[in-house]
């Protein structure tokens, strides 16, 4: 089984690229899905977040992701506290999903990890794939999704600049163009992964 790390900045189009890889036969293990799972109500992650940040970040029995996000993306120490709680739980969840995929005979597992390079995880993978877009495109896509401009800027500022990630990636998919162009690049990377 080949384990591939997929990454890119917020608004770069990782989900689109992941879906294209899924269509080609890869199993996708998504860190964002993991984050939702590990601090769902009733989990140890939920309890740890409430202990650390307080009940004001709970709404309708669940962690209020928007309120917590607004808080941590404007306070680097709070973001570090959040990451210290959530990241180990996310890694465990993703490892469990990866083992399940391997047991089912999957040949390629792609872990979609937004902060792959920020956390120095690249050595865990056979190779890494960066979904690259310009910083302007990232910001535009986030705002078009309804993220307030100030919050979108804070999210992007909390991540490694996309061009710095480019230098670390094994493969780069430029997602500033058309969907067809992106698909061709995904198919090329897929062929390269299997040729190794």
mmCIF file with all atom_site columns, C-alpha atoms in Angstrom:
data_model
loop_
_atom_site.group_PDB
_atom_site.id
_atom_site.type_symbol
_atom_site.label_atom_id
_atom_site.label_alt_id
_atom_site.label_comp_id
_atom_site.label_asym_id
_atom_site.label_entity_id
_atom_site.label_seq_id
_atom_site.pdbx_PDB_ins_code
_atom_site.Cartn_x
_atom_site.Cartn_y
_atom_site.Cartn_z
_atom_site.occupancy
_atom_site.B_iso_or_equiv
_atom_site.pdbx_formal_charge
_atom_site.auth_seq_id
_atom_site.auth_comp_id
_atom_site.auth_asym_id
_atom_site.auth_atom_id
_atom_site.pdbx_PDB_model_num
ATOM 1   C CA . UNK A 1 1   ? 0.000   0.000  0.000   1.00 0.00 ? 1   UNK A CA 1
ATOM 2   C CA . UNK A 1 2   ? 1.212   3.507  -0.846  1.00 0.00 ? 2   UNK A CA 1
ATOM 3   C CA . UNK A 1 3   ? 0.514   6.244  1.685   1.00 0.00 ? 3   UNK A CA 1
ATOM 4   C CA . UNK A 1 4   ? 0.319   9.703  0.121   1.00 0.00 ? 4   UNK A CA 1
ATOM 5   C CA . UNK A 1 5   ? 0.029   13.048 1.888   1.00 0.00 ? 5   UNK A CA 1
ATOM 6   C CA . UNK A 1 6   ? -2.258  15.597 0.231   1.00 0.00 ? 6   UNK A CA 1
ATOM 7   C CA . UNK A 1 7   ? -2.059  19.188 1.387   1.00 0.00 ? 7   UNK A CA 1
ATOM 8   C CA . UNK A 1 8   ? -2.634  22.792 0.429   1.00 0.00 ? 8   UNK A CA 1
ATOM 9   C CA . UNK A 1 9   ? -3.751  25.994 2.030   1.00 0.00 ? 9   UNK A CA 1
ATOM 10  C CA . UNK A 1 10  ? -7.299  26.866 2.961   1.00 0.00 ? 10  UNK A CA 1
ATOM 11  C CA . UNK A 1 11  ? -9.271  27.495 -0.223  1.00 0.00 ? 11  UNK A CA 1
ATOM 12  C CA . UNK A 1 12  ? -6.751  25.731 -2.457  1.00 0.00 ? 12  UNK A CA 1
ATOM 13  C CA . UNK A 1 13  ? -9.142  23.003 -3.599  1.00 0.00 ? 13  UNK A CA 1
ATOM 14  C CA . UNK A 1 14  ? -7.885  19.979 -1.648  1.00 0.00 ? 14  UNK A CA 1
ATOM 15  C CA . UNK A 1 15  ? -11.377 18.511 -1.442  1.00 0.00 ? 15  UNK A CA 1
ATOM 16  C CA . UNK A 1 16  ? -11.828 18.754 -5.205  1.00 0.00 ? 16  UNK A CA 1
ATOM 17  C CA . UNK A 1 17  ? -8.481  17.073 -5.837  1.00 0.00 ? 17  UNK A CA 1
ATOM 18  C CA . UNK A 1 18  ? -9.165  14.422 -3.178  1.00 0.00 ? 18  UNK A CA 1
ATOM 19  C CA . UNK A 1 19  ? -12.465 13.588 -4.899  1.00 0.00 ? 19  UNK A CA 1
ATOM 20  C CA . UNK A 1 20  ? -10.619 13.176 -8.203  1.00 0.00 ? 20  UNK A CA 1
ATOM 21  C CA . UNK A 1 21  ? -8.131  10.796 -6.583  1.00 0.00 ? 21  UNK A CA 1
ATOM 22  C CA . UNK A 1 22  ? -11.050 8.876  -5.033  1.00 0.00 ? 22  UNK A CA 1
ATOM 23  C CA . UNK A 1 23  ? -12.552 8.447  -8.518  1.00 0.00 ? 23  UNK A CA 1
ATOM 24  C CA . UNK A 1 24  ? -9.227  6.915  -9.615  1.00 0.00 ? 24  UNK A CA 1
ATOM 25  C CA . UNK A 1 25  ? -9.366  4.368  -6.783  1.00 0.00 ? 25  UNK A CA 1
ATOM 26  C CA . UNK A 1 26  ? -7.633  5.925  -3.786  1.00 0.00 ? 26  UNK A CA 1
ATOM 27  C CA . UNK A 1 27  ? -9.046  5.722  -0.285  1.00 0.00 ? 27  UNK A CA 1
ATOM 28  C CA . UNK A 1 28  ? -9.188  9.216  1.214   1.00 0.00 ? 28  UNK A CA 1
ATOM 29  C CA . UNK A 1 29  ? -8.646  9.832  4.926   1.00 0.00 ? 29  UNK A CA 1
ATOM 30  C CA . UNK A 1 30  ? -9.555  13.445 5.687   1.00 0.00 ? 30  UNK A CA 1
ATOM 31  C CA . UNK A 1 31  ? -8.085  15.359 8.640   1.00 0.00 ? 31  UNK A CA 1
ATOM 32  C CA . UNK A 1 32  ? -11.023 17.792 8.686   1.00 0.00 ? 32  UNK A CA 1
ATOM 33  C CA . UNK A 1 33  ? -13.439 14.862 8.991   1.00 0.00 ? 33  UNK A CA 1
ATOM 34  C CA . UNK A 1 34  ? -11.220 13.486 11.741  1.00 0.00 ? 34  UNK A CA 1
ATOM 35  C CA . UNK A 1 35  ? -11.315 16.797 13.611  1.00 0.00 ? 35  UNK A CA 1
ATOM 36  C CA . UNK A 1 36  ? -15.117 16.772 13.564  1.00 0.00 ? 36  UNK A CA 1
ATOM 37  C CA . UNK A 1 37  ? -15.158 13.182 14.814  1.00 0.00 ? 37  UNK A CA 1
ATOM 38  C CA . UNK A 1 38  ? -12.634 13.561 17.636  1.00 0.00 ? 38  UNK A CA 1
ATOM 39  C CA . UNK A 1 39  ? -14.400 16.416 19.369  1.00 0.00 ? 39  UNK A CA 1
ATOM 40  C CA . UNK A 1 40  ? -17.977 15.406 18.749  1.00 0.00 ? 40  UNK A CA 1
ATOM 41  C CA . UNK A 1 41  ? -20.192 15.544 21.854  1.00 0.00 ? 41  UNK A CA 1
ATOM 42  C CA . UNK A 1 42  ? -19.463 12.720 24.262  1.00 0.00 ? 42  UNK A CA 1
ATOM 43  C CA . UNK A 1 43  ? -15.861 12.198 23.163  1.00 0.00 ? 43  UNK A CA 1
ATOM 44  C CA . UNK A 1 44  ? -12.704 12.778 25.221  1.00 0.00 ? 44  UNK A CA 1
ATOM 45  C CA . UNK A 1 45  ? -11.761 15.518 22.730  1.00 0.00 ? 45  UNK A CA 1
ATOM 46  C CA . UNK A 1 46  ? -15.005 17.386 23.401  1.00 0.00 ? 46  UNK A CA 1
ATOM 47  C CA . UNK A 1 47  ? -14.431 17.168 27.152  1.00 0.00 ? 47  UNK A CA 1
ATOM 48  C CA . UNK A 1 48  ? -10.817 18.355 26.801  1.00 0.00 ? 48  UNK A CA 1
ATOM 49  C CA . UNK A 1 49  ? -11.811 21.374 24.684  1.00 0.00 ? 49  UNK A CA 1
ATOM 50  C CA . UNK A 1 50  ? -14.525 22.414 27.128  1.00 0.00 ? 50  UNK A CA 1
ATOM 51  C CA . UNK A 1 51  ? -12.054 22.085 30.033  1.00 0.00 ? 51  UNK A CA 1
ATOM 52  C CA . UNK A 1 52  ? -9.415  24.122 28.181  1.00 0.00 ? 52  UNK A CA 1
ATOM 53  C CA . UNK A 1 53  ? -11.535 26.852 26.596  1.00 0.00 ? 53  UNK A CA 1
ATOM 54  C CA . UNK A 1 54  ? -14.732 26.876 28.647  1.00 0.00 ? 54  UNK A CA 1
ATOM 55  C CA . UNK A 1 55  ? -18.437 26.253 28.088  1.00 0.00 ? 55  UNK A CA 1
ATOM 56  C CA . UNK A 1 56  ? -18.851 29.536 26.178  1.00 0.00 ? 56  UNK A CA 1
ATOM 57  C CA . UNK A 1 57  ? -17.557 27.617 23.127  1.00 0.00 ? 57  UNK A CA 1
ATOM 58  C CA . UNK A 1 58  ? -20.432 25.099 23.278  1.00 0.00 ? 58  UNK A CA 1
ATOM 59  C CA . UNK A 1 59  ? -23.647 25.754 21.392  1.00 0.00 ? 59  UNK A CA 1
ATOM 60  C CA . UNK A 1 60  ? -26.550 23.309 21.138  1.00 0.00 ? 60  UNK A CA 1
ATOM 61  C CA . UNK A 1 61  ? -24.467 20.655 22.894  1.00 0.00 ? 61  UNK A CA 1
ATOM 62  C CA . UNK A 1 62  ? -21.555 20.770 20.422  1.00 0.00 ? 62  UNK A CA 1
ATOM 63  C CA . UNK A 1 63  ? -18.343 22.731 20.058  1.00 0.00 ? 63  UNK A CA 1
ATOM 64  C CA . UNK A 1 64  ? -19.122 25.992 18.261  1.00 0.00 ? 64  UNK A CA 1
ATOM 65  C CA . UNK A 1 65  ? -16.445 25.677 15.586  1.00 0.00 ? 65  UNK A CA 1
ATOM 66  C CA . UNK A 1 66  ? -16.968 29.186 14.241  1.00 0.00 ? 66  UNK A CA 1
ATOM 67  C CA . UNK A 1 67  ? -16.697 30.858 17.625  1.00 0.00 ? 67  UNK A CA 1
ATOM 68  C CA . UNK A 1 68  ? -13.681 28.758 18.620  1.00 0.00 ? 68  UNK A CA 1
ATOM 69  C CA . UNK A 1 69  ? -12.101 29.383 15.207  1.00 0.00 ? 69  UNK A CA 1
ATOM 70  C CA . UNK A 1 70  ? -12.560 33.145 15.501  1.00 0.00 ? 70  UNK A CA 1
ATOM 71  C CA . UNK A 1 71  ? -10.883 32.996 18.890  1.00 0.00 ? 71  UNK A CA 1
ATOM 72  C CA . UNK A 1 72  ? -7.892  30.789 18.068  1.00 0.00 ? 72  UNK A CA 1
ATOM 73  C CA . UNK A 1 73  ? -7.062  32.257 14.660  1.00 0.00 ? 73  UNK A CA 1
ATOM 74  C CA . UNK A 1 74  ? -6.533  35.616 16.339  1.00 0.00 ? 74  UNK A CA 1
ATOM 75  C CA . UNK A 1 75  ? -4.504  34.271 19.282  1.00 0.00 ? 75  UNK A CA 1
ATOM 76  C CA . UNK A 1 76  ? -1.453  32.145 18.442  1.00 0.00 ? 76  UNK A CA 1
ATOM 77  C CA . UNK A 1 77  ? -1.183  30.763 21.989  1.00 0.00 ? 77  UNK A CA 1
ATOM 78  C CA . UNK A 1 78  ? -4.826  29.676 21.957  1.00 0.00 ? 78  UNK A CA 1
ATOM 79  C CA . UNK A 1 79  ? -4.270  28.039 18.556  1.00 0.00 ? 79  UNK A CA 1
ATOM 80  C CA . UNK A 1 80  ? -1.287  26.147 19.987  1.00 0.00 ? 80  UNK A CA 1
ATOM 81  C CA . UNK A 1 81  ? -3.425  24.955 22.929  1.00 0.00 ? 81  UNK A CA 1
ATOM 82  C CA . UNK A 1 82  ? -6.160  23.805 20.556  1.00 0.00 ? 82  UNK A CA 1
ATOM 83  C CA . UNK A 1 83  ? -3.654  21.979 18.348  1.00 0.00 ? 83  UNK A CA 1
ATOM 84  C CA . UNK A 1 84  ? -2.065  20.276 21.370  1.00 0.00 ? 84  UNK A CA 1
ATOM 85  C CA . UNK A 1 85  ? -5.444  18.751 22.212  1.00 0.00 ? 85  UNK A CA 1
ATOM 86  C CA . UNK A 1 86  ? -6.825  18.002 18.758  1.00 0.00 ? 86  UNK A CA 1
ATOM 87  C CA . UNK A 1 87  ? -3.796  16.957 16.687  1.00 0.00 ? 87  UNK A CA 1
ATOM 88  C CA . UNK A 1 88  ? -2.911  13.777 18.627  1.00 0.00 ? 88  UNK A CA 1
ATOM 89  C CA . UNK A 1 89  ? -6.555  12.674 18.493  1.00 0.00 ? 89  UNK A CA 1
ATOM 90  C CA . UNK A 1 90  ? -6.760  13.425 14.776  1.00 0.00 ? 90  UNK A CA 1
ATOM 91  C CA . UNK A 1 91  ? -3.566  11.457 14.069  1.00 0.00 ? 91  UNK A CA 1
ATOM 92  C CA . UNK A 1 92  ? -4.940  8.453  15.980  1.00 0.00 ? 92  UNK A CA 1
ATOM 93  C CA . UNK A 1 93  ? -8.285  8.596  14.122  1.00 0.00 ? 93  UNK A CA 1
ATOM 94  C CA . UNK A 1 94  ? -6.523  8.879  10.772  1.00 0.00 ? 94  UNK A CA 1
ATOM 95  C CA . UNK A 1 95  ? -4.178  5.995  11.579  1.00 0.00 ? 95  UNK A CA 1
ATOM 96  C CA . UNK A 1 96  ? -7.186  3.813  12.429  1.00 0.00 ? 96  UNK A CA 1
ATOM 97  C CA . UNK A 1 97  ? -8.930  4.700  9.124   1.00 0.00 ? 97  UNK A CA 1
ATOM 98  C CA . UNK A 1 98  ? -5.691  4.026  7.218   1.00 0.00 ? 98  UNK A CA 1
ATOM 99  C CA . UNK A 1 99  ? -5.335  0.582  8.797   1.00 0.00 ? 99  UNK A CA 1
ATOM 100 C CA . UNK A 1 100 ? -8.963  -0.169 7.897   1.00 0.00 ? 100 UNK A CA 1
ATOM 101 C CA . UNK A 1 101 ? -8.290  0.804  4.260   1.00 0.00 ? 101 UNK A CA 1
ATOM 102 C CA . UNK A 1 102 ? -5.159  -1.378 4.148   1.00 0.00 ? 102 UNK A CA 1
ATOM 103 C CA . UNK A 1 103 ? -7.077  -4.327 5.604   1.00 0.00 ? 103 UNK A CA 1
ATOM 104 C CA . UNK A 1 104 ? -9.640  -3.887 2.816   1.00 0.00 ? 104 UNK A CA 1
ATOM 105 C CA . UNK A 1 105 ? -6.854  -4.192 0.239   1.00 0.00 ? 105 UNK A CA 1
ATOM 106 C CA . UNK A 1 106 ? -6.668  -0.571 -0.839  1.00 0.00 ? 106 UNK A CA 1
ATOM 107 C CA . UNK A 1 107 ? -3.535  0.063  -2.925  1.00 0.00 ? 107 UNK A CA 1
ATOM 108 C CA . UNK A 1 108 ? -3.308  3.820  -2.315  1.00 0.00 ? 108 UNK A CA 1
ATOM 109 C CA . UNK A 1 109 ? -4.413  5.738  0.757   1.00 0.00 ? 109 UNK A CA 1
ATOM 110 C CA . UNK A 1 110 ? -4.305  9.508  0.537   1.00 0.00 ? 110 UNK A CA 1
ATOM 111 C CA . UNK A 1 111 ? -4.378  11.407 3.785   1.00 0.00 ? 111 UNK A CA 1
ATOM 112 C CA . UNK A 1 112 ? -5.780  14.923 3.270   1.00 0.00 ? 112 UNK A CA 1
ATOM 113 C CA . UNK A 1 113 ? -3.843  16.961 5.849   1.00 0.00 ? 113 UNK A CA 1
ATOM 114 C CA . UNK A 1 114 ? -4.121  20.771 5.613   1.00 0.00 ? 114 UNK A CA 1
ATOM 115 C CA . UNK A 1 115 ? -1.189  21.409 7.982   1.00 0.00 ? 115 UNK A CA 1
ATOM 116 C CA . UNK A 1 116 ? 1.051   18.580 6.760   1.00 0.00 ? 116 UNK A CA 1
ATOM 117 C CA . UNK A 1 117 ? 4.188   20.690 6.248   1.00 0.00 ? 117 UNK A CA 1
ATOM 118 C CA . UNK A 1 118 ? 3.495   22.998 9.209   1.00 0.00 ? 118 UNK A CA 1
ATOM 119 C CA . UNK A 1 119 ? 3.589   19.934 11.455  1.00 0.00 ? 119 UNK A CA 1
ATOM 120 C CA . UNK A 1 120 ? 6.609   18.335 9.759   1.00 0.00 ? 120 UNK A CA 1
ATOM 121 C CA . UNK A 1 121 ? 4.683   15.209 8.750   1.00 0.00 ? 121 UNK A CA 1
ATOM 122 C CA . UNK A 1 122 ? 6.046   14.819 5.207   1.00 0.00 ? 122 UNK A CA 1
ATOM 123 C CA . UNK A 1 123 ? 8.404   11.966 6.149   1.00 0.00 ? 123 UNK A CA 1
ATOM 124 C CA . UNK A 1 124 ? 5.410   9.770  7.025   1.00 0.00 ? 124 UNK A CA 1
ATOM 125 C CA . UNK A 1 125 ? 4.450   9.493  3.352   1.00 0.00 ? 125 UNK A CA 1
ATOM 126 C CA . UNK A 1 126 ? 5.713   7.785  0.206   1.00 0.00 ? 126 UNK A CA 1
ATOM 127 C CA . UNK A 1 127 ? 5.272   11.194 -1.408  1.00 0.00 ? 127 UNK A CA 1
ATOM 128 C CA . UNK A 1 128 ? 3.327   14.396 -0.914  1.00 0.00 ? 128 UNK A CA 1
ATOM 129 C CA . UNK A 1 129 ? 0.977   16.242 -3.238  1.00 0.00 ? 129 UNK A CA 1
ATOM 130 C CA . UNK A 1 130 ? 0.406   19.969 -2.857  1.00 0.00 ? 130 UNK A CA 1
ATOM 131 C CA . UNK A 1 131 ? -2.705  21.577 -4.265  1.00 0.00 ? 131 UNK A CA 1
ATOM 132 C CA . UNK A 1 132 ? -1.361  25.006 -5.176  1.00 0.00 ? 132 UNK A CA 1
ATOM 133 C CA . UNK A 1 133 ? -3.283  28.207 -5.844  1.00 0.00 ? 133 UNK A CA 1
ATOM 134 C CA . UNK A 1 134 ? -2.271  31.816 -5.550  1.00 0.00 ? 134 UNK A CA 1
ATOM 135 C CA . UNK A 1 135 ? -2.861  33.514 -2.209  1.00 0.00 ? 135 UNK A CA 1
ATOM 136 C CA . UNK A 1 136 ? -5.390  35.792 -3.910  1.00 0.00 ? 136 UNK A CA 1
ATOM 137 C CA . UNK A 1 137 ? -7.363  32.819 -5.191  1.00 0.00 ? 137 UNK A CA 1
ATOM 138 C CA . UNK A 1 138 ? -7.336  31.228 -1.746  1.00 0.00 ? 138 UNK A CA 1
ATOM 139 C CA . UNK A 1 139 ? -8.722  34.381 -0.152  1.00 0.00 ? 139 UNK A CA 1
ATOM 140 C CA . UNK A 1 140 ? -11.355 34.810 -2.882  1.00 0.00 ? 140 UNK A CA 1
ATOM 141 C CA . UNK A 1 141 ? -12.565 31.207 -2.520  1.00 0.00 ? 141 UNK A CA 1
ATOM 142 C CA . UNK A 1 142 ? -12.850 31.455 1.256   1.00 0.00 ? 142 UNK A CA 1
ATOM 143 C CA . UNK A 1 143 ? -14.831 34.706 1.037   1.00 0.00 ? 143 UNK A CA 1
ATOM 144 C CA . UNK A 1 144 ? -17.080 33.190 -1.667  1.00 0.00 ? 144 UNK A CA 1
ATOM 145 C CA . UNK A 1 145 ? -17.821 30.318 0.763   1.00 0.00 ? 145 UNK A CA 1
ATOM 146 C CA . UNK A 1 146 ? -19.115 32.853 3.261   1.00 0.00 ? 146 UNK A CA 1
ATOM 147 C CA . UNK A 1 147 ? -16.035 33.191 5.470   1.00 0.00 ? 147 UNK A CA 1
ATOM 148 C CA . UNK A 1 148 ? -15.773 36.828 6.587   1.00 0.00 ? 148 UNK A CA 1
ATOM 149 C CA . UNK A 1 149 ? -12.755 38.466 4.950   1.00 0.00 ? 149 UNK A CA 1
ATOM 150 C CA . UNK A 1 150 ? -10.999 39.194 8.258   1.00 0.00 ? 150 UNK A CA 1
ATOM 151 C CA . UNK A 1 151 ? -11.373 35.602 9.432   1.00 0.00 ? 151 UNK A CA 1
ATOM 152 C CA . UNK A 1 152 ? -10.222 34.292 6.033   1.00 0.00 ? 152 UNK A CA 1
ATOM 153 C CA . UNK A 1 153 ? -7.120  36.464 6.254   1.00 0.00 ? 153 UNK A CA 1
ATOM 154 C CA . UNK A 1 154 ? -6.443  35.214 9.803   1.00 0.00 ? 154 UNK A CA 1
ATOM 155 C CA . UNK A 1 155 ? -6.809  31.580 8.678   1.00 0.00 ? 155 UNK A CA 1
ATOM 156 C CA . UNK A 1 156 ? -4.362  32.106 5.810   1.00 0.00 ? 156 UNK A CA 1
ATOM 157 C CA . UNK A 1 157 ? -1.931  33.993 8.060   1.00 0.00 ? 157 UNK A CA 1
ATOM 158 C CA . UNK A 1 158 ? -1.895  31.061 10.502  1.00 0.00 ? 158 UNK A CA 1
ATOM 159 C CA . UNK A 1 159 ? -0.717  28.681 7.742   1.00 0.00 ? 159 UNK A CA 1
ATOM 160 C CA . UNK A 1 160 ? 2.650   28.346 6.059   1.00 0.00 ? 160 UNK A CA 1
ATOM 161 C CA . UNK A 1 161 ? 2.650   30.436 2.867   1.00 0.00 ? 161 UNK A CA 1
ATOM 162 C CA . UNK A 1 162 ? 1.538   28.270 -0.051  1.00 0.00 ? 162 UNK A CA 1
ATOM 163 C CA . UNK A 1 163 ? 4.694   29.059 -2.027  1.00 0.00 ? 163 UNK A CA 1
ATOM 164 C CA . UNK A 1 164 ? 6.849   27.769 0.853   1.00 0.00 ? 164 UNK A CA 1
ATOM 165 C CA . UNK A 1 165 ? 4.856   24.533 0.787   1.00 0.00 ? 165 UNK A CA 1
ATOM 166 C CA . UNK A 1 166 ? 5.523   24.245 -2.940  1.00 0.00 ? 166 UNK A CA 1
ATOM 167 C CA . UNK A 1 167 ? 9.254   23.873 -2.296  1.00 0.00 ? 167 UNK A CA 1
ATOM 168 C CA . UNK A 1 168 ? 8.610   20.915 0.056   1.00 0.00 ? 168 UNK A CA 1
ATOM 169 C CA . UNK A 1 169 ? 6.115   18.971 -2.065  1.00 0.00 ? 169 UNK A CA 1
ATOM 170 C CA . UNK A 1 170 ? 6.871   15.833 -4.055  1.00 0.00 ? 170 UNK A CA 1
ATOM 171 C CA . UNK A 1 171 ? 4.175   16.754 -6.596  1.00 0.00 ? 171 UNK A CA 1
ATOM 172 C CA . UNK A 1 172 ? 2.343   20.015 -7.240  1.00 0.00 ? 172 UNK A CA 1
ATOM 173 C CA . UNK A 1 173 ? -1.120  20.355 -8.755  1.00 0.00 ? 173 UNK A CA 1
ATOM 174 C CA . UNK A 1 174 ? -1.875  23.895 -9.905  1.00 0.00 ? 174 UNK A CA 1
ATOM 175 C CA . UNK A 1 175 ? -5.534  24.509 -9.137  1.00 0.00 ? 175 UNK A CA 1
ATOM 176 C CA . UNK A 1 176 ? -5.810  28.077 -10.420 1.00 0.00 ? 176 UNK A CA 1
ATOM 177 C CA . UNK A 1 177 ? -7.039  26.888 -13.840 1.00 0.00 ? 177 UNK A CA 1
ATOM 178 C CA . UNK A 1 178 ? -9.997  24.913 -15.097 1.00 0.00 ? 178 UNK A CA 1
ATOM 179 C CA . UNK A 1 179 ? -11.383 21.757 -13.542 1.00 0.00 ? 179 UNK A CA 1
ATOM 180 C CA . UNK A 1 180 ? -10.252 19.857 -16.648 1.00 0.00 ? 180 UNK A CA 1
ATOM 181 C CA . UNK A 1 181 ? -6.694  21.121 -16.223 1.00 0.00 ? 181 UNK A CA 1
ATOM 182 C CA . UNK A 1 182 ? -6.721  20.070 -12.584 1.00 0.00 ? 182 UNK A CA 1
ATOM 183 C CA . UNK A 1 183 ? -8.080  16.624 -13.518 1.00 0.00 ? 183 UNK A CA 1
ATOM 184 C CA . UNK A 1 184 ? -5.298  16.096 -16.087 1.00 0.00 ? 184 UNK A CA 1
ATOM 185 C CA . UNK A 1 185 ? -2.699  16.975 -13.461 1.00 0.00 ? 185 UNK A CA 1
ATOM 186 C CA . UNK A 1 186 ? -4.299  14.596 -10.941 1.00 0.00 ? 186 UNK A CA 1
ATOM 187 C CA . UNK A 1 187 ? -4.239  11.791 -13.523 1.00 0.00 ? 187 UNK A CA 1
ATOM 188 C CA . UNK A 1 188 ? -0.559  12.512 -14.276 1.00 0.00 ? 188 UNK A CA 1
ATOM 189 C CA . UNK A 1 189 ? 0.347   12.404 -10.582 1.00 0.00 ? 189 UNK A CA 1
ATOM 190 C CA . UNK A 1 190 ? -1.653  9.168  -10.206 1.00 0.00 ? 190 UNK A CA 1
ATOM 191 C CA . UNK A 1 191 ? 0.383   7.560  -13.011 1.00 0.00 ? 191 UNK A CA 1
ATOM 192 C CA . UNK A 1 192 ? 3.632   8.790  -11.432 1.00 0.00 ? 192 UNK A CA 1
ATOM 193 C CA . UNK A 1 193 ? 2.638   7.341  -8.036  1.00 0.00 ? 193 UNK A CA 1
ATOM 194 C CA . UNK A 1 194 ? 2.115   3.922  -9.612  1.00 0.00 ? 194 UNK A CA 1
ATOM 195 C CA . UNK A 1 195 ? 5.302   4.061  -11.674 1.00 0.00 ? 195 UNK A CA 1
ATOM 196 C CA . UNK A 1 196 ? 7.453   4.171  -8.515  1.00 0.00 ? 196 UNK A CA 1
#
